[in-house]
Each structure stands twice: as structure tokens, then as C-alpha cells.
Coordinates of C-alpha atoms and ligand atoms in Angstrom, one line a residue:
M1 CA 9.3 7.9 7.5
P2 CA 10.0 5.0 9.9
A3 CA 7.7 4.8 12.8
A4 CA 10.0 2.4 14.6
V5 CA 13.2 1.1 13.0
P6 CA 14.0 -2.2 14.9
S7 CA 16.3 -1.9 17.8
S8 CA 18.8 -4.4 16.2
E9 CA 19.3 -6.1 12.9
P10 CA 17.8 -9.6 12.8
T11 CA 20.0 -12.6 12.1
I12 CA 19.9 -13.3 8.4
P13 CA 21.8 -15.8 6.2
T14 CA 24.9 -14.1 4.9
V15 CA 26.3 -16.7 2.4
P16 CA 28.1 -14.5 -0.1
L17 CA 27.7 -14.7 -3.9
T18 CA 30.8 -16.4 -5.4
A19 CA 32.1 -15.7 -8.9
Q20 CA 30.9 -19.2 -9.9
M21 CA 27.4 -18.3 -8.7
L22 CA 27.4 -15.1 -10.6
D23 CA 28.3 -17.0 -13.7
S24 CA 25.5 -19.4 -13.1
L25 CA 23.1 -16.5 -12.6
R26 CA 24.3 -14.9 -15.8
A27 CA 23.7 -18.1 -17.6
I28 CA 20.1 -18.1 -16.5
V29 CA 19.1 -14.5 -17.0
G30 CA 21.7 -13.2 -19.5
D31 CA 23.7 -10.0 -19.2
K32 CA 20.6 -7.9 -19.4
G33 CA 19.2 -9.6 -16.3
L34 CA 22.2 -9.2 -14.0
I35 CA 23.4 -6.0 -12.3
E36 CA 26.7 -6.1 -10.5
D37 CA 27.9 -2.6 -10.7
E38 CA 27.6 -0.8 -7.3
H39 CA 26.2 2.4 -8.8
D40 CA 23.6 0.6 -10.9
K41 CA 22.5 -1.4 -7.9
Q42 CA 21.7 1.8 -5.8
P43 CA 18.0 2.2 -6.9
F44 CA 17.3 -1.3 -5.8
V45 CA 18.9 -1.1 -2.3
I46 CA 17.5 2.2 -1.1
D47 CA 13.8 2.5 -0.2
W48 CA 11.3 5.0 -1.7
R49 CA 11.7 7.3 1.3
G50 CA 15.4 7.4 1.0
L51 CA 15.8 6.4 4.6
L52 CA 16.9 2.8 4.5
V53 CA 20.1 1.8 2.6
G54 CA 20.9 -1.8 2.3
R55 CA 23.3 -4.0 0.3
A56 CA 23.1 -6.8 -2.3
G57 CA 25.7 -9.0 -4.0
A58 CA 23.8 -8.5 -7.2
V59 CA 20.4 -7.5 -8.6
V60 CA 18.9 -10.2 -10.7
R61 CA 16.1 -9.4 -13.2
P62 CA 14.6 -12.6 -14.6
A63 CA 12.3 -12.4 -17.7
S64 CA 10.1 -15.5 -17.1
T65 CA 8.7 -17.8 -14.4
E66 CA 11.2 -20.4 -15.6
E67 CA 14.1 -18.0 -15.0
V68 CA 12.7 -17.0 -11.5
S69 CA 12.5 -20.7 -10.7
K70 CA 16.0 -21.5 -11.8
V71 CA 17.4 -18.5 -9.9
V72 CA 15.6 -19.4 -6.7
R73 CA 16.6 -23.0 -7.0
L74 CA 20.3 -22.0 -7.4
C75 CA 20.0 -19.7 -4.3
H76 CA 18.3 -22.5 -2.4
E77 CA 21.1 -25.0 -3.2
H78 CA 23.7 -22.5 -1.9
G79 CA 21.7 -21.0 1.0
V80 CA 21.9 -17.5 -0.6
A81 CA 19.2 -15.0 0.6
I82 CA 16.8 -13.4 -1.8
V83 CA 14.9 -10.1 -1.5
P84 CA 12.0 -9.9 -4.0
Q85 CA 11.2 -6.5 -5.4
G86 CA 8.6 -4.9 -7.5
G87 CA 8.3 -1.1 -8.0
N88 CA 10.2 -0.5 -4.7
T89 CA 7.5 1.9 -3.5
G90 CA 6.7 0.0 -0.3
L91 CA 6.7 2.2 2.8
M92 CA 7.8 -0.3 5.4
G93 CA 11.2 -1.3 4.1
G94 CA 10.0 -4.8 3.0
A95 CA 11.7 -4.5 -0.4
T96 CA 15.0 -3.1 0.9
P97 CA 17.8 -5.6 1.8
W98 CA 19.3 -5.3 5.2
P99 CA 22.8 -3.8 5.3
A100 CA 24.2 -7.3 6.2
H101 CA 22.5 -8.8 3.1
T102 CA 25.0 -10.6 0.8
G103 CA 22.5 -12.3 -1.5
I104 CA 20.5 -11.0 -4.3
V105 CA 17.6 -8.6 -4.9
L106 CA 15.3 -10.3 -7.4
S107 CA 13.5 -7.6 -9.3
L108 CA 10.3 -8.6 -11.2
G109 CA 10.4 -5.5 -13.5
R110 CA 11.1 -7.4 -16.7
M111 CA 8.1 -9.7 -16.2
N112 CA 5.6 -7.1 -17.4
R113 CA 3.3 -8.8 -19.9
V114 CA -0.4 -8.8 -19.8
L115 CA -1.1 -12.4 -20.8
D116 CA -4.8 -12.4 -21.4
V117 CA -7.8 -10.1 -21.0
D118 CA -11.1 -11.9 -20.9
A119 CA -13.6 -9.0 -21.0
V120 CA -16.6 -11.2 -21.2
G121 CA -15.5 -13.2 -18.1
Y122 CA -14.3 -10.1 -16.3
V123 CA -10.8 -11.4 -15.7
M124 CA -7.2 -10.5 -16.7
T125 CA -4.1 -12.7 -16.4
V126 CA -0.9 -10.7 -15.9
E127 CA 2.8 -11.1 -14.9
A128 CA 3.9 -9.8 -11.6
G129 CA 6.1 -7.0 -12.9
C130 CA 3.2 -5.1 -14.6
V131 CA 3.0 -1.6 -13.4
L132 CA -0.4 -1.0 -11.7
Q133 CA -1.3 2.0 -13.9
T134 CA -0.6 0.0 -17.0
L135 CA -3.1 -2.6 -15.8
Q136 CA -5.7 0.0 -15.0
E137 CA -5.3 1.4 -18.6
T138 CA -5.4 -2.1 -20.1
A139 CA -8.7 -2.8 -18.3
A140 CA -10.1 0.6 -19.4
N141 CA -9.2 -0.2 -23.0
H142 CA -11.5 -3.2 -22.7
D143 CA -14.3 -1.1 -21.1
R144 CA -13.5 -2.7 -17.8
F145 CA -12.3 -1.5 -14.4
L146 CA -9.4 -2.6 -12.2
P147 CA -10.3 -0.9 -8.9
L148 CA -6.9 -1.1 -7.2
S149 CA -5.8 2.6 -7.0
L150 CA -3.1 4.3 -5.0
G151 CA -0.7 7.2 -5.1
A152 CA 2.2 5.0 -6.2
Q153 CA 0.3 3.5 -9.1
G154 CA 2.6 4.9 -11.8
S155 CA 5.5 2.8 -10.5
C156 CA 4.3 0.1 -8.1
M157 CA 3.9 -3.4 -9.6
I158 CA 1.0 -5.8 -9.2
G159 CA 3.2 -8.5 -7.6
G160 CA 4.2 -5.9 -5.0
N161 CA 0.6 -4.8 -4.6
L162 CA -0.5 -8.4 -3.9
S163 CA 2.5 -9.2 -1.7
T164 CA 1.6 -6.2 0.5
N165 CA -2.1 -6.7 0.1
A166 CA -2.3 -3.1 -0.8
G167 CA -5.3 -0.9 0.1
G168 CA -5.7 2.5 -1.5
V169 CA -8.7 4.6 -2.3
Q170 CA -11.3 2.1 -3.6
V171 CA -11.2 -0.4 -0.7
L172 CA -14.5 0.9 0.6
R173 CA -16.3 -0.6 -2.3
Y174 CA -14.0 -3.3 -3.8
G175 CA -11.9 -4.5 -0.9
N176 CA -8.1 -4.8 -0.5
A177 CA -5.8 -6.2 -3.2
R178 CA -6.4 -9.8 -2.0
N179 CA -10.1 -9.4 -2.9
L180 CA -9.3 -8.7 -6.5
V181 CA -7.5 -12.0 -7.1
L182 CA -8.8 -15.3 -8.4
G183 CA -5.5 -17.2 -8.9
L184 CA -1.8 -16.9 -8.5
E185 CA 1.4 -18.5 -9.7
V186 CA 4.2 -18.5 -7.1
V187 CA 7.8 -19.7 -7.1
L188 CA 8.5 -21.3 -3.7
P189 CA 11.7 -20.8 -1.7
N190 CA 13.1 -24.2 -3.1
G191 CA 12.5 -23.1 -6.7
D192 CA 9.3 -25.2 -7.2
V193 CA 6.5 -23.5 -9.1
W194 CA 3.0 -23.6 -7.6
D195 CA 0.6 -23.2 -10.4
G196 CA -2.6 -21.8 -8.8
L197 CA -3.4 -19.6 -11.8
R198 CA -7.1 -20.5 -11.8
A199 CA -9.8 -18.2 -12.9
L200 CA -12.4 -19.7 -10.6
K201 CA -14.8 -17.8 -8.3
K202 CA -15.7 -21.1 -6.6
D203 CA -12.9 -23.5 -5.6
N204 CA -13.3 -25.2 -2.3
T205 CA -10.5 -27.7 -2.7
G206 CA -8.8 -27.6 0.6
Y207 CA -6.8 -24.7 2.0
D208 CA -6.9 -21.5 -0.1
L209 CA -3.2 -21.3 -0.7
K210 CA -3.2 -18.0 -2.6
H211 CA -4.1 -16.1 0.5
L212 CA -0.9 -17.3 2.2
F213 CA 1.2 -15.4 -0.3
M214 CA -0.8 -12.2 -0.4
G215 CA 0.3 -9.9 2.4
A216 CA 3.3 -12.1 3.1
E217 CA 5.7 -9.4 1.8
G218 CA 7.8 -11.8 -0.2
T219 CA 8.7 -14.0 2.9
L220 CA 7.0 -17.2 1.6
G221 CA 7.7 -17.1 -2.1
I222 CA 7.7 -15.0 -5.2
I223 CA 4.5 -14.2 -7.0
T224 CA 5.1 -14.4 -10.7
K225 CA 1.6 -14.3 -12.2
A226 CA -1.9 -13.4 -11.2
V227 CA -5.5 -13.7 -12.4
L228 CA -7.3 -10.5 -11.5
K229 CA -11.0 -9.8 -11.3
L230 CA -12.4 -6.9 -13.3
W231 CA -15.5 -4.8 -13.0
P232 CA -17.7 -2.7 -15.4
A233 CA -16.0 0.6 -16.2
P234 CA -17.4 3.6 -14.4
K235 CA -19.5 5.7 -16.8
D236 CA -20.9 8.4 -14.5
V237 CA -18.6 9.7 -11.8
C238 CA -19.1 12.6 -9.4
T239 CA -16.2 13.9 -7.3
S240 CA -16.7 16.5 -4.6
W241 CA -14.5 18.3 -2.1
L242 CA -16.1 19.1 1.2
A243 CA -15.1 21.3 4.1
I244 CA -16.6 19.5 7.1
R245 CA -17.2 20.1 10.8
D246 CA -15.0 17.4 12.2
P247 CA -14.2 13.6 11.8
R248 CA -17.5 12.6 13.4
A249 CA -19.3 14.6 10.7
A250 CA -17.2 12.6 8.1
L251 CA -18.6 9.3 9.4
E252 CA -22.2 10.6 9.5
I253 CA -21.9 11.9 5.9
L254 CA -20.5 8.6 4.7
S255 CA -23.2 6.7 6.6
D256 CA -25.9 8.7 4.8
A257 CA -24.1 8.7 1.5
H258 CA -24.5 4.9 1.0
A259 CA -28.3 5.1 0.6
A260 CA -28.4 8.6 -1.0
S261 CA -26.0 7.4 -3.8
E262 CA -28.0 4.2 -4.2
D263 CA -24.9 2.3 -3.0
N264 CA -22.5 4.0 -5.4
V265 CA -20.0 5.5 -2.9
G266 CA -16.6 4.8 -4.5
S267 CA -14.2 6.7 -2.2
C268 CA -14.4 8.7 0.9
E269 CA -11.0 10.2 2.0
L270 CA -10.6 12.3 5.1
M271 CA -7.9 15.0 4.9
S272 CA -6.6 17.5 7.5
R273 CA -6.0 21.1 6.4
A274 CA -2.3 20.6 7.4
A275 CA -2.0 17.7 4.9
I276 CA -3.6 19.8 2.1
D277 CA -1.4 22.8 2.8
M278 CA 1.7 20.6 2.6
V279 CA 0.7 19.4 -0.8
L280 CA -0.1 22.9 -2.1
R281 CA 3.4 24.0 -0.8
H282 CA 5.4 21.2 -2.5
I283 CA 3.5 19.8 -5.5
P284 CA 3.5 22.1 -8.5
G285 CA 0.3 22.6 -10.3
T286 CA -2.1 21.7 -7.4
Q287 CA -4.8 24.2 -6.6
D288 CA -6.8 24.6 -3.4
P289 CA -10.4 23.5 -4.3
L290 CA -11.9 25.2 -1.3
K291 CA -10.8 27.4 1.6
A292 CA -12.9 27.3 4.7
D293 CA -12.5 27.9 8.4
T294 CA -12.1 24.3 9.4
P295 CA -9.2 21.8 9.9
W296 CA -11.1 18.9 8.2
Y297 CA -12.0 18.1 4.6
L298 CA -13.5 15.1 2.8
L299 CA -13.0 13.9 -0.8
L300 CA -16.2 12.1 -1.7
E301 CA -16.7 10.2 -5.0
W302 CA -19.7 8.4 -6.2
S303 CA -19.5 6.4 -9.4
S304 CA -21.9 4.2 -11.4
A305 CA -21.3 1.8 -14.3
R306 CA -24.6 3.1 -15.8
A307 CA -24.0 6.0 -18.3
R308 CA -26.0 9.2 -17.7
Q309 CA -29.2 9.2 -19.7
D310 CA -31.4 12.2 -20.7
G311 CA -34.2 12.7 -18.3
T312 CA -32.7 10.6 -15.4
A313 CA -30.7 11.8 -12.5
G314 CA -27.0 11.0 -12.8
M315 CA -24.5 11.0 -9.9
S316 CA -24.1 14.8 -9.7
E317 CA -27.9 15.3 -9.7
K318 CA -28.0 13.0 -6.8
M319 CA -25.0 14.4 -5.0
A320 CA -26.1 18.0 -5.1
P321 CA -29.2 17.7 -3.0
F322 CA -27.4 15.3 -0.7
L323 CA -24.8 17.9 0.0
A324 CA -27.4 20.6 0.5
D325 CA -29.0 18.3 3.2
Q326 CA -25.6 17.8 4.8
L327 CA -25.0 21.6 4.8
E328 CA -28.3 22.1 6.5
A329 CA -27.4 19.5 9.1
G330 CA -24.2 21.4 9.9
R331 CA -21.9 18.5 8.9
V332 CA -20.7 20.1 5.7
L333 CA -19.6 23.7 6.0
D334 CA -18.9 24.3 2.3
A335 CA -18.6 22.1 -0.8
V336 CA -17.5 22.0 -4.4
I337 CA -18.5 19.4 -7.0
A338 CA -16.0 18.9 -9.8
H339 CA -17.5 19.9 -13.1
T340 CA -14.5 19.0 -15.3
G341 CA -12.0 16.2 -15.5
N342 CA -9.3 18.7 -14.5
Q343 CA -11.1 19.7 -11.4
S344 CA -11.6 16.1 -10.4
R345 CA -8.0 15.3 -11.2
N346 CA -6.7 18.2 -9.1
M347 CA -8.7 16.9 -6.1
W348 CA -7.3 13.4 -6.5
R349 CA -3.8 14.8 -7.1
I350 CA -3.9 16.6 -3.7
R351 CA -5.0 13.4 -2.0
E352 CA -2.5 11.2 -3.7
A353 CA 0.5 13.5 -3.4
V354 CA 0.6 13.6 0.4
A355 CA 3.4 11.0 0.7
E356 CA 5.4 12.8 -1.9
A357 CA 4.8 16.2 -0.3
S358 CA 5.8 14.9 3.2
R359 CA 9.0 13.6 1.8
A360 CA 9.8 17.1 0.5
E361 CA 8.7 18.8 3.7
G362 CA 11.3 17.1 5.9
P363 CA 11.6 14.6 8.7
G364 CA 8.4 13.1 10.1
I365 CA 6.7 10.0 11.5
S366 CA 3.7 8.2 10.1
Y367 CA 1.5 5.5 11.5
D368 CA -0.8 3.4 9.3
V369 CA -3.4 2.2 11.7
S370 CA -7.0 1.0 11.6
V371 CA -9.8 0.9 14.1
A372 CA -13.5 0.3 14.0
I373 CA -14.9 3.1 11.8
S374 CA -17.0 4.7 14.5
R375 CA -14.0 5.0 16.8
I376 CA -11.9 7.0 14.4
P377 CA -12.8 10.4 16.0
E378 CA -12.0 9.2 19.5
F379 CA -8.6 7.8 18.2
I380 CA -7.7 11.0 16.5
D381 CA -8.5 13.0 19.7
K382 CA -6.7 10.7 22.2
G383 CA -3.8 9.9 19.8
T384 CA -3.1 13.5 19.0
K385 CA -3.1 14.4 22.6
A386 CA -0.8 11.5 23.5
V387 CA 1.8 12.5 20.9
L388 CA 1.6 16.2 21.7
D389 CA 2.2 15.4 25.4
I390 CA 5.5 13.8 24.3
L391 CA 6.6 16.4 21.8
P392 CA 4.4 19.5 22.0
T393 CA 5.8 21.2 18.8
I394 CA 5.3 18.2 16.5
R395 CA 3.0 19.0 13.6
P396 CA 0.1 16.6 13.0
Y397 CA -1.3 16.1 9.5
P398 CA -3.7 13.2 9.8
L399 CA -5.6 11.8 6.8
G400 CA -7.1 8.5 5.9
H401 CA -9.3 6.1 4.0
I402 CA -12.1 6.8 6.6
G403 CA -14.6 4.4 5.1
D404 CA -12.1 1.5 5.9
G405 CA -11.4 2.7 9.4
N406 CA -7.8 3.4 8.1
L407 CA -6.0 6.4 9.3
H408 CA -2.6 7.6 8.2
F409 CA -1.8 9.2 11.6
S410 CA 1.1 11.3 10.4
F411 CA 3.3 14.0 11.9
M412 CA 6.0 16.3 10.6
G413 CA 8.8 17.0 13.0
P414 CA 8.9 20.4 14.7
N415 CA 10.1 23.2 12.4
G416 CA 13.9 23.1 12.2
M417 CA 14.3 19.7 13.9
D418 CA 16.5 17.2 12.1
Q419 CA 15.8 13.5 11.6
Q420 CA 18.3 12.4 14.2
T421 CA 16.8 14.6 16.9
L422 CA 13.3 13.5 16.0
T423 CA 14.4 9.9 16.2
Q424 CA 15.1 10.4 19.9
Y425 CA 11.3 10.8 20.4
T426 CA 10.0 8.1 18.0
A427 CA 10.2 5.1 20.4
A428 CA 8.1 6.9 23.0
I429 CA 5.6 8.2 20.4
T430 CA 5.4 4.8 18.7
R431 CA 4.6 3.1 22.0
A432 CA 1.9 5.7 22.9
V433 CA 0.2 5.4 19.4
N434 CA 0.4 1.6 19.1
D435 CA -0.7 1.1 22.8
L436 CA -3.7 3.3 22.2
I437 CA -4.7 1.7 18.9
T438 CA -4.3 -1.8 20.4
S439 CA -6.4 -0.8 23.5
M440 CA -9.1 0.3 21.1
G441 CA -9.1 -3.1 19.3
G442 CA -7.4 -1.7 16.2
S443 CA -4.4 -2.7 14.1
I444 CA -0.8 -1.3 14.1
S445 CA -0.7 -1.8 10.3
A446 CA -3.8 -1.3 8.2
E447 CA -2.4 -1.5 4.7
H448 CA 1.4 -0.9 4.5
G449 CA 2.5 -4.1 6.1
I450 CA 5.3 -4.9 8.5
G451 CA 8.5 -5.0 6.4
M452 CA 11.5 -4.2 8.5
D453 CA 10.1 -1.0 10.1
K454 CA 7.4 -2.8 12.3
L455 CA 9.3 -6.0 13.0
D456 CA 9.5 -5.3 16.7
E457 CA 6.0 -3.9 16.8
L458 CA 4.5 -7.0 15.4
S459 CA 6.2 -9.2 17.9
H460 CA 5.2 -6.8 20.7
Y461 CA 1.5 -6.7 19.9
R462 CA 0.6 -10.1 18.5
S463 CA 0.0 -13.1 20.8
K464 CA 2.5 -15.9 21.1
T465 CA -0.1 -18.2 19.5
E466 CA -0.4 -16.0 16.5
L467 CA 3.3 -15.5 16.1
D468 CA 3.9 -19.2 16.5
I469 CA 1.5 -20.0 13.6
M470 CA 3.3 -17.5 11.4
R471 CA 6.7 -18.9 12.3
T472 CA 5.4 -22.5 11.6
I473 CA 4.2 -21.5 8.2
K474 CA 7.4 -19.6 7.4
R475 CA 9.6 -22.5 8.5
A476 CA 7.6 -25.1 6.6
L477 CA 7.9 -23.2 3.3
D478 CA 11.4 -21.7 3.9
P479 CA 13.4 -23.8 6.4
Q480 CA 16.6 -22.1 5.4
N481 CA 15.1 -18.6 5.9
I482 CA 16.4 -17.4 2.5
M483 CA 13.2 -15.7 1.3
N484 CA 13.2 -12.0 2.3
P485 CA 14.9 -12.8 5.7
G486 CA 14.4 -10.5 8.6
K487 CA 11.1 -9.1 7.2
V488 CA 7.8 -9.5 9.0
L489 CA 9.2 -12.0 11.5
R490 CA 12.6 -12.0 13.2
L491 CA 12.2 -15.8 13.6
Ligands
FAD501 C1 3.2 7.9 -2.9 C2 2.8 6.5 -2.3 C3 1.5 6.3 -2.0 C4 1.1 5.0 -1.5 N1 -0.2 4.8 -1.2 C5 -0.6 3.6 -0.7 C6 -1.9 3.3 -0.5 O1 -2.8 4.1 -0.6 N2 -2.2 2.1 0.0 C7 -1.3 1.1 0.2 O2 -1.6 0.0 0.6 N3 0.0 1.4 0.0 C8 0.4 2.6 -0.5 N4 1.7 2.8 -0.7 C9 2.7 1.8 -0.5 C10 3.1 1.0 -1.7 O3 2.9 1.6 -2.9 C11 2.4 -0.3 -1.8 O4 2.8 -1.1 -0.7 C12 2.6 -1.2 -3.0 O5 1.7 -2.2 -3.0 C13 4.0 -1.7 -3.2 O6 4.2 -2.2 -4.5 P1 5.7 -2.3 -5.1 O7 5.6 -3.0 -6.4 O8 6.4 -1.0 -5.1 O9 6.4 -3.3 -4.1 P2 7.8 -3.2 -3.4 O10 8.0 -2.0 -2.6 O11 8.8 -3.5 -4.4 O12 7.7 -4.5 -2.4 C14 6.8 -4.5 -1.3 C15 6.9 -5.8 -0.6 O13 6.5 -6.9 -1.5 C16 7.5 -7.8 -1.8 N5 7.4 -8.1 -3.2 C17 7.4 -7.3 -4.2 N6 7.1 -8.0 -5.4 C18 6.9 -9.3 -5.0 C19 6.6 -10.4 -5.7 N7 6.4 -10.4 -7.0 N8 6.5 -11.6 -5.1 C20 6.7 -11.6 -3.7 N9 7.0 -10.6 -3.0 C21 7.1 -9.4 -3.6 C22 8.8 -7.1 -1.4 O14 9.8 -8.0 -1.0 C23 8.4 -6.2 -0.2 O15 8.3 -6.9 1.0 C24 2.1 4.1 -1.3 C25 3.4 4.3 -1.6 C26 3.8 5.6 -2.1 C27 5.2 5.8 -2.4

């Protein structure tokens, strides 16, 4: 759901693909790696939400870094624009070509090999097209843990995760995607390969270039490989579902949980009743863990790498008295602890299926914002009021990674209102929400990035100095503006 589609299309290079270039591309990637048929191109030019529809001269699917490099060099020589794409699950339109795009979509999906797992050294070297869930499973098979975890993990790819600096439900403990990376290999916009595939925790040799490419949404180069950090596999996990008094109570519960769990809080996800009900309505097989007379719930998970041992208190033995104390304090109104894998999976399914459920529910608007953790309740109160003042029948369903100060401040359109009518209100709502979050020292994009949706918002809210630095970096690496043009920056 676009919060704010830009008022006008940015100027992008529109050098068309000639028959000769198509032949050259085919010579590099083979028939298997080139899609020219309009119908077959469709999944690559429409975004996950089904809201943005772009165009591409061809979809190119290289199978190695060498092929990526040759394709990019060819495009560079001819001034042809490139849209890098992983799993195409991004929510800001970053992986979708603009309608005016005449160049290629470069899909990393065939580069899906795990190159090395060093379980002793806790690192894994992978190609950019590996699906996140496959990497989680690979780590688990080596008794290790890759903490990056998000609702799209069955189809998003690690290159896309790093390019968006994805967040997800484990950031509280392990940090964003960029914190999980030791080294990168990147194909630059001129086709050169930067080999920064180092597995070093300490490396103070000048600028830390890898961080330029993470969160750049494919505008500075194409990530082809990564060295990822691993952690010990969790052995003792306790998941609970709490009906809570209000968002302030969520903060207080989390604050106490750190010490009570002996620093083992893995996730803490705030959900509104409206979000839960939407999932229960649309996602088959989900069951309500707890009905209570409150609009606010919390999914709290503690996990330890230490296996439960007879005679010592495990995570659930620690969680139960903690929840009893929180009940007594009036912050928790009711609670269930998952006693089986199925119960825990159901809780997580509800949390992770909100985006899918909202897509099924109908037109809506969503803002991925962050603010200092302690100000979340104030933002929810003021923000909801500001939006309802503009459109009183809009239906809020806020949720968020509350431990990260990250709120998905989301709304379904009023019952029966179509997308076009809702769009008439979005500019005013966007301004109200983003003005508020900015006035509170927060960010207009916590984890989803800028893509094309927030192009105008970034330039509205960031200072000239900050935008100038970004433009300088972009122009230095990509003077022709062929790498994902018209995303993040208009230029
Ligand atoms: C159900 C659902 C739940 C989600 N939950 C979360 C969440 O909790 N947290 C979160 O942060 N996001 C979430 N997202 C958003 C999305 O999944 C993430 O942004 C994800 O990291 C995108 O990965 P992808 O492979 O699909 O990238 P894509 O959508 O293909 O691309 C995203 C951006 O990265 C660029 N890109 C892709 N691959 C490369 C590469 N190899 N090199 C350079 N640039 C590249 C693209 O050009 C684009 O700008 C969710 C999405 C869905 C659909």
C-alpha cells in the first residue's frame, strides 16, 4: 500500500535495448538467463502489493558474478538502465521498474548457492540470490542461527535483504541486516567487481565500503555475494501471547523483561486487536491464542542457546513468574505461554501474516516509522487522532517491532471505499503522519526503505546537506544514473 506515490515520474535514462544488445545479453547469460516474452516478464515488473506496474526491455538472470559483471559492463557501455531484483517482496517499489523504463531487470534468483559454512568460525558465505529461509535452514543444519527473520522469508533473497537493510523480528537482539554482515562482493555500475568478501570482525582499513551498499536499494551497485555472521542455535525458546493494558504497558513489560530473562529477550512484537482480527479473517489455519477485552497484545519471546537441564529453570520457568508479576502490576491482563511447537508457530503466523492479510482485506495505507522507544505511545495517540481528523471512518490497525521503536502505522480504508477514493486522502494523511514523526525526532522509514514510494518524502524531510552527500556518492559511483534510476533519489 503506497503511503505516497511520487507526484511525478523522475527523469530516468530511456536508452532502448536493441536487437544487437539482446543478442549480446543472450551470449552472456544463455537462453535460460534471458526473458523477453511480455507475459513471462510480468512477475518481475509488478510489485508484491500488485499496486505498481512497470516495464522492462528484458529480464536478465545471470548465474555468476562474472556474468553479472559482463551484463552490467554492456549496459554501462550503452547507457542502458538496470533494476536489480531479488525476491521482489520489497514494500516500497524499489525493485519495480518505472513505467518509462526501457532497460533490464537484473534478477539474482539463479545465484543461489551457499558457498561455505564455517560453523567453528560462525560465518557463512553465500550468493545474493539465496532465499532467506534456505539460509536459516542451512545455518540450523550446522547447529547455528542466522537471526534475520521476516514475514517474506520464504521468498525474499539475501541480496535484497542487505540492499534494503531489512529489519524483522529479531532486531531487538541482533540488529538490522547490516549488523549481520562481515563482507560483501559488489558489481559496480561500470561492471567492475569490488571484492570485499572478507570474513573479518576487525578491519579498520579506511572507509567501510560495505555499508555504502547495504540500504542503498540497488542504486549504487549489485550485491553478488556476502559473508554473514552466525550465532549459536537457540535451544530453549519460550513464546507467549499477552493481552496488555496499552502500548505504555508494552514498554514497561519489555523494560523489565531484559533482566528477568537474564538478557534473553529475542522478540517483542506489539499488535492491535484490529490487526489480529484481520489475520484471523483472511489467513486459513490461524487461531486466536487469546480473547480479552483490550485492543492491545504483545508477542514476547525469550530464547537461550543453553539447552534446558534437569533441575535448572529454563526459559518458561522464568517467564511464568515474570508474567504473574506483570499481571499483578496490571500491565498484563491475560496471557498464554505456548507449550507446543504448533502453538508457538500459530502465534508467529499471526504476526507475520499481517501484510498478506491486509492485501486480502482491501485498499489501505501503511507507514513504517520509528521514534525513540519511550515515545511510541505518544506517537500512536497523536498520530491516530491526526489521521482520524482527516478521514474519520478509516480503520487503524497499528503493530510494530516495539523494542526497536519501529511502528507499522497502518490503516485500512473505510469499509466500501475503493483505492482511487482513498488515494484522494493519502497526501494529507502522509503529510500529517510524517510531520508528526519528524517533529518527534523519528524517521519516516524505519526498515522498508525509500524505493519509489517515498522518493518525495525523503527529499522533503532530509536536509540539503544530507541529500547533497547522498547525491555526491551516487554520482561518483554511477555518473550515468543507470543503476536503479529514480529510486531513493530523484537526482
Ligand atoms: C509479508 C512481508 C513481510 C515483510 N516483513 C518485513 C519486515 O519485517 N522487515 C523488513 O525490513 N521488511 C519486510 N518486508 C519487506 C521485504 O521483504 C524486505 O524489504 C526484503 O528485504 C526484500 O528482499 P527481496 O529479495 O524481496 O528484495 P527485492 O524486493 O527484490 O528488492 C528490494 C530492493 O533491493 C534491491 N536489490 C535486490 N537485490 C539486490 C542485489 N542483489 N543487489 C543490489 N540491490 C538489490 C532492489 O533493486 C530493490 O530496491 C516484508 C515484505 C512482505 C511481503
